[in-house]
Amino acid sequence: MQPPVAKQVPVTSVHHGRTRVDDYEWLRAKDDPEVIAYLEAENAYTTERTAHLADLRQAIFEEIKARTLETDLSVPTRNRGYWYYGRSFEGKEYGASCRVPVADPTDWTPPTPADVAPESPALPGEEVLLDLDALAQGHDFFSLGGSSVSPDTTRLAYAVDVVGDERYTIRVKDLTTGDLLDDVIEGVLGGATWDRAGTSFYYSTVDDSWRPDKVWRHLLGTAQTDDELIFHESDERFWTGVGRSRSDRFLMIESGAKVTTEYRYLDLDDPEAGWQVFAPREEGVEYNLEHAVLGGEDVFLVHHNATGADFEIGVAPVAPTPKEGWRPLIGHDPAVRLEGVDAFATHLVVHQRSRGLTQLRILDLGPDGVTDDYLVKFDDELYTIGAGGNPAFDQPTVRLGYTTLRTPSSVYDYDVATRSLSLRKRQPVLGGYDPDAYEEHRLWAVADDGERVPISLVVRKDARAGGAVPVHLYGYGSYEHSIDPGFSVARLSVLDRGGAFAVAHVRGGGELGRRWYDDGKLMHKRNTFTDFVAVARHLRETGWASRVVAEGGSAGGLLMGAVANLAPELFDGIDAAVPFVDNLTTMLDASLPLTVVEYDEWGNPEADPEVYDYLASYAPYDNVTDHPYPPILAETSLNDTRVLYVEPAKWVARLRSVAGADVLLKTEMSAGHGGVSGRYQAWHDRAFSLAWILDRLGLAS
């Protein structure tokens, strides 16, 4: 079977006196039957070219399924007199959201199930809040965007997307009767935030470029057309969203750009005072607000970078306060990146990272303020720790998650008073999984400019005993997003066939603090690509890797396209998922989704010729040349609103026409940026990618 040949329809554009010709821009017409026919022809070609992997795909799917406890439930989380938890059921894609009443208000130990059979309540008094499989029935795609129980616990607002475009519809369920209210709110991003009385809620909507720009208030029992516009963010570089403080005293609206933020708050103890700006936006100053009680005084904790790139935590009165009035609680330290703070009645929880690893820091509170300051420690060399699922201001414990590359995801409760950890659950891995059969390593590569780039790697001990192994190498490197070490059931299908998995912690991510991010964005973006090349070369030259197959998604897909142009000889295959490979075209068009809000990450090539030239120098689509490329698999989704399907479609067409590259395009015709929905569908989808990767690693047989 011959690959599809996309017709060439040259479109010429001129910017800053530079002429650019694009032969495949016609593929952007999503509703054109010719475009759909082309994408379907590419899918048929990909199916034919990967037919020899069908048995392997099925084997990987069965391995994932066999290792997974399909009927299970999460560790219950306590809030407002109930324990909330999720359930999964064998044979069902989505599961259910449930709750049971708290039996003993003095006991914060989560209940354990007596029976997890699908037909039985997992816990006595179980109430099913949402049957997600019932909601998904009749839809090819389903995503729950968020769900929120009203403060009086009698109503549930939930948001669903059945297309994949991340525009959600909010419905409200009466939890006393089980009936849906007549309220229907459409075109929402995310979910709902209730007011204190539970008679209204707040939500955000997006503009035509998919920027969250408006916050609304909906009064139950009224039409969406009557909703009150609370705030409109008119600056196109900024997005906005709304939330409620853990203490329930404040509603907050955040306006954020990549490097600047601004908060408004409404004191629910004094709503007549109206919404107030805490500190006016100042270019380059980022801050977040958290309500706390220190020494008996209500204050705002301000997590900000006004005094240093790696942030500090300040204290301010509950009043509009410029940055000069934020007194330090935890000062700036260039060796520690402070990432956030959560406030509770008896303690504060600080999220931070140092030396490339996450840390959880506890500050005990007493009558006069902070009484102690320490870290929650684990012994592994490589790990990820984080607090989550802690909704109650008065809770005495901290719910935290912990994982390593070989340790399944684990849920602990940390008792602040006794400083003791209680393991509540470790992700079950069926079939006799033994973490001691695997070894983890922190390696370091040296980049072209002398910077040391960290690598996290896991491999079976018996595979490594034979010398160099095939390595599945993952990378991202944008938005200060860190790819921290974590366990994956699906990854075992690579490791147990003799391969290794490694993460290249390249610049542009946040692993080594704000400097690491700044050195991989805007006019330093090339560092992201050369770091990844240095990692691949290091793995080969130091005897770790016999073969290397690279993978990255979204902005990590741009990384894949860039390294394919820079150093194709280092890779035996490249898997680019929803790849941002036509970034110059996207950043030149302010009408496209998210372009303007991305200027602080990539630059504005339309306004600045220097930025135009820099992006043009590395944009994967523009820099395809007639040289040998490794086999490439590009995966995308038709309804993706973040990275449009047209980017990989154009890239694949150009790779074939210019370089004669061996490249495949797989398009999900009813999914969004995150791919298909439903866990079994997602397992099949991952099995497809892993089978192709294993084939390129030489481990398919």
Short mmCIF file of N, CA, C and O in Angstrom, two decimals, residues 472-532:
data_model
loop_
_atom_site.label_atom_id
_atom_site.label_comp_id
_atom_site.label_asym_id
_atom_site.label_seq_id
_atom_site.Cartn_x
_atom_site.Cartn_y
_atom_site.Cartn_z
N HIS A 472 13.52 3.57 25.71
CA HIS A 472 12.37 4.40 25.37
C HIS A 472 12.57 5.73 26.10
O HIS A 472 12.48 5.79 27.33
N LEU A 473 12.86 6.81 25.38
CA LEU A 473 13.25 8.10 25.96
C LEU A 473 12.14 9.11 25.79
O LEU A 473 11.71 9.41 24.68
N TYR A 474 11.69 9.67 26.92
CA TYR A 474 10.57 10.62 26.92
C TYR A 474 11.05 12.02 27.25
O TYR A 474 11.98 12.21 28.05
N GLY A 475 10.42 13.03 26.65
CA GLY A 475 10.76 14.41 26.94
C GLY A 475 9.59 15.35 26.74
O GLY A 475 8.65 15.07 25.99
N TYR A 476 9.64 16.50 27.42
CA TYR A 476 8.61 17.54 27.27
C TYR A 476 9.28 18.91 27.17
O TYR A 476 9.51 19.42 26.11
N GLY A 477 9.59 19.55 28.30
CA GLY A 477 10.42 20.73 28.29
C GLY A 477 9.77 22.04 27.91
O GLY A 477 10.37 22.83 27.18
N SER A 478 8.58 22.32 28.45
CA SER A 478 7.93 23.61 28.20
C SER A 478 7.03 23.96 29.38
O SER A 478 6.68 23.11 30.20
N TYR A 479 6.69 25.25 29.47
CA TYR A 479 5.70 25.76 30.44
C TYR A 479 6.09 25.53 31.90
O TYR A 479 5.22 25.56 32.77
N GLU A 480 7.35 25.28 32.18
CA GLU A 480 7.82 24.97 33.54
C GLU A 480 7.14 23.71 34.07
O GLU A 480 7.07 23.49 35.28
N HIS A 481 6.66 22.87 33.17
CA HIS A 481 6.02 21.61 33.57
C HIS A 481 7.09 20.55 33.77
O HIS A 481 7.87 20.27 32.86
N SER A 482 7.12 19.97 34.96
CA SER A 482 8.13 18.97 35.29
C SER A 482 7.60 17.57 35.04
O SER A 482 6.46 17.26 35.38
N ILE A 483 8.42 16.73 34.44
CA ILE A 483 8.09 15.32 34.26
C ILE A 483 8.77 14.55 35.39
O ILE A 483 9.91 14.11 35.27
N ASP A 484 8.08 14.45 36.51
CA ASP A 484 8.67 13.85 37.70
C ASP A 484 8.57 12.33 37.65
O ASP A 484 7.66 11.77 37.00
N PRO A 485 9.48 11.62 38.34
CA PRO A 485 9.48 10.15 38.30
C PRO A 485 8.16 9.57 38.82
O PRO A 485 7.69 9.97 39.88
N GLY A 486 7.59 8.66 38.07
CA GLY A 486 6.33 8.04 38.47
C GLY A 486 6.15 6.68 37.84
O GLY A 486 6.73 6.37 36.79
N PHE A 487 5.33 5.86 38.48
CA PHE A 487 5.11 4.48 38.05
C PHE A 487 4.05 4.42 36.95
O PHE A 487 3.14 5.25 36.89
N SER A 488 4.18 3.42 36.09
CA SER A 488 3.19 3.18 35.03
C SER A 488 3.02 1.69 34.82
O SER A 488 4.01 0.97 34.60
N VAL A 489 1.78 1.22 34.89
CA VAL A 489 1.49 -0.18 34.61
C VAL A 489 1.80 -0.50 33.15
O VAL A 489 2.43 -1.53 32.84
N ALA A 490 1.40 0.38 32.24
CA ALA A 490 1.62 0.12 30.81
C ALA A 490 3.10 0.02 30.48
O ALA A 490 3.51 -0.76 29.62
N ARG A 491 3.93 0.79 31.20
CA ARG A 491 5.37 0.80 30.93
C ARG A 491 6.01 -0.57 31.18
O ARG A 491 7.04 -0.89 30.59
N LEU A 492 5.40 -1.37 32.05
CA LEU A 492 5.96 -2.70 32.33
C LEU A 492 6.04 -3.55 31.07
O LEU A 492 6.88 -4.45 30.98
N SER A 493 5.18 -3.27 30.09
CA SER A 493 5.22 -4.04 28.85
C SER A 493 6.48 -3.75 28.05
O SER A 493 6.88 -4.56 27.20
N VAL A 494 7.13 -2.63 28.30
CA VAL A 494 8.44 -2.34 27.71
C VAL A 494 9.55 -2.92 28.58
O VAL A 494 10.45 -3.61 28.09
N LEU A 495 9.48 -2.66 29.88
CA LEU A 495 10.54 -3.11 30.78
C LEU A 495 10.67 -4.62 30.81
O LEU A 495 11.79 -5.16 30.80
N ASP A 496 9.54 -5.31 30.83
CA ASP A 496 9.59 -6.77 30.94
C ASP A 496 9.98 -7.46 29.64
O ASP A 496 10.19 -8.68 29.61
N ARG A 497 10.08 -6.69 28.56
CA ARG A 497 10.61 -7.23 27.30
C ARG A 497 12.08 -6.89 27.12
O ARG A 497 12.65 -7.12 26.05
N GLY A 498 12.68 -6.30 28.16
CA GLY A 498 14.11 -6.04 28.11
C GLY A 498 14.49 -4.62 27.78
O GLY A 498 15.68 -4.33 27.60
N GLY A 499 13.52 -3.70 27.68
CA GLY A 499 13.83 -2.31 27.40
C GLY A 499 13.95 -1.50 28.68
O GLY A 499 13.58 -1.94 29.77
N ALA A 500 14.49 -0.30 28.55
CA ALA A 500 14.55 0.66 29.65
C ALA A 500 13.68 1.86 29.30
O ALA A 500 13.41 2.13 28.12
N PHE A 501 13.25 2.57 30.34
CA PHE A 501 12.50 3.81 30.13
C PHE A 501 13.27 4.94 30.81
O PHE A 501 13.72 4.81 31.96
N ALA A 502 13.41 6.05 30.10
CA ALA A 502 14.14 7.19 30.65
C ALA A 502 13.40 8.49 30.35
O ALA A 502 12.72 8.62 29.33
N VAL A 503 13.53 9.43 31.27
CA VAL A 503 13.00 10.78 31.09
C VAL A 503 14.16 11.75 31.01
O VAL A 503 15.03 11.76 31.89
N ALA A 504 14.20 12.55 29.95
CA ALA A 504 15.18 13.62 29.81
C ALA A 504 14.57 14.89 30.39
O ALA A 504 13.62 15.44 29.84
N HIS A 505 15.10 15.34 31.52
CA HIS A 505 14.56 16.52 32.21
C HIS A 505 15.18 17.79 31.61
O HIS A 505 16.00 18.47 32.23
N VAL A 506 14.77 18.11 30.41
CA VAL A 506 15.40 19.16 29.62
C VAL A 506 14.94 20.54 30.07
O VAL A 506 13.91 20.71 30.73
N ARG A 507 15.73 21.54 29.69
CA ARG A 507 15.36 22.92 30.01
C ARG A 507 14.06 23.32 29.31
O ARG A 507 13.74 22.82 28.24
N GLY A 508 13.33 24.20 29.97
CA GLY A 508 11.97 24.53 29.56
C GLY A 508 10.98 23.94 30.53
O GLY A 508 9.86 24.43 30.68
N GLY A 509 11.37 22.84 31.20
CA GLY A 509 10.61 22.29 32.30
C GLY A 509 10.97 23.01 33.59
O GLY A 509 11.75 23.97 33.60
N GLY A 510 10.42 22.52 34.70
CA GLY A 510 10.66 23.20 35.98
C GLY A 510 11.46 22.39 36.97
O GLY A 510 11.52 22.74 38.15
N GLU A 511 12.07 21.29 36.53
CA GLU A 511 12.71 20.37 37.46
C GLU A 511 13.78 21.01 38.32
O GLU A 511 13.94 20.66 39.49
N LEU A 512 14.53 21.95 37.79
CA LEU A 512 15.63 22.57 38.52
C LEU A 512 15.37 24.05 38.81
O LEU A 512 16.30 24.86 38.88
N GLY A 513 14.10 24.40 38.98
CA GLY A 513 13.77 25.76 39.37
C GLY A 513 13.43 26.66 38.19
O GLY A 513 13.45 26.25 37.02
N ARG A 514 13.12 27.91 38.52
CA ARG A 514 12.68 28.86 37.50
C ARG A 514 13.77 29.12 36.46
O ARG A 514 13.48 29.32 35.27
N ARG A 515 15.03 29.11 36.86
CA ARG A 515 16.11 29.29 35.89
C ARG A 515 16.05 28.24 34.80
O ARG A 515 16.30 28.52 33.62
N TRP A 516 15.73 26.99 35.18
CA TRP A 516 15.66 25.88 34.23
C TRP A 516 14.58 26.14 33.18
O TRP A 516 14.74 25.82 32.00
N TYR A 517 13.48 26.72 33.64
CA TYR A 517 12.39 27.08 32.73
C TYR A 517 12.80 28.25 31.83
O TYR A 517 12.65 28.19 30.61
N ASP A 518 13.33 29.30 32.44
CA ASP A 518 13.69 30.49 31.66
C ASP A 518 14.73 30.18 30.59
O ASP A 518 14.75 30.80 29.52
N ASP A 519 15.61 29.23 30.86
CA ASP A 519 16.65 28.87 29.90
C ASP A 519 16.14 27.98 28.77
O ASP A 519 16.93 27.60 27.89
N GLY A 520 14.84 27.67 28.77
CA GLY A 520 14.28 26.84 27.71
C GLY A 520 13.00 27.41 27.13
O GLY A 520 12.12 26.66 26.69
N LYS A 521 12.89 28.74 27.10
CA LYS A 521 11.71 29.39 26.54
C LYS A 521 12.15 30.60 25.72
O LYS A 521 13.33 30.99 25.74
N LEU A 522 11.20 31.16 24.99
CA LEU A 522 11.44 32.36 24.19
C LEU A 522 12.72 32.24 23.36
O LEU A 522 12.84 31.29 22.59
N MET A 523 13.66 33.15 23.53
CA MET A 523 14.86 33.15 22.69
C MET A 523 15.93 32.17 23.18
O MET A 523 17.05 32.17 22.67
N HIS A 524 15.57 31.33 24.15
CA HIS A 524 16.46 30.26 24.62
C HIS A 524 15.86 28.88 24.32
O HIS A 524 16.34 27.89 24.86
N LYS A 525 14.84 28.83 23.48
CA LYS A 525 14.11 27.58 23.29
C LYS A 525 15.00 26.47 22.72
O LYS A 525 14.76 25.29 23.00
N ARG A 526 15.98 26.81 21.95
CA ARG A 526 16.83 25.78 21.35
C ARG A 526 17.51 24.90 22.40
O ARG A 526 17.87 23.76 22.13
N ASN A 527 17.69 25.44 23.62
CA ASN A 527 18.30 24.64 24.68
C ASN A 527 17.49 23.38 24.98
O ASN A 527 18.06 22.34 25.32
N THR A 528 16.17 23.48 24.85
CA THR A 528 15.33 22.31 25.07
C THR A 528 15.72 21.19 24.12
O THR A 528 15.84 20.02 24.53
N PHE A 529 15.92 21.54 22.88
CA PHE A 529 16.20 20.53 21.85
C PHE A 529 17.62 19.98 21.98
O PHE A 529 17.84 18.77 21.89
N THR A 530 18.58 20.87 22.19
CA THR A 530 19.96 20.41 22.29
C THR A 530 20.18 19.61 23.57
O THR A 530 21.02 18.70 23.61
N ASP A 531 19.43 19.92 24.64
CA ASP A 531 19.49 19.10 25.85
C ASP A 531 19.04 17.67 25.57
O ASP A 531 19.66 16.70 26.02
N PHE A 532 17.95 17.53 24.84
CA PHE A 532 17.42 16.20 24.54
C PHE A 532 18.40 15.42 23.68
O PHE A 532 18.63 14.22 23.89
#
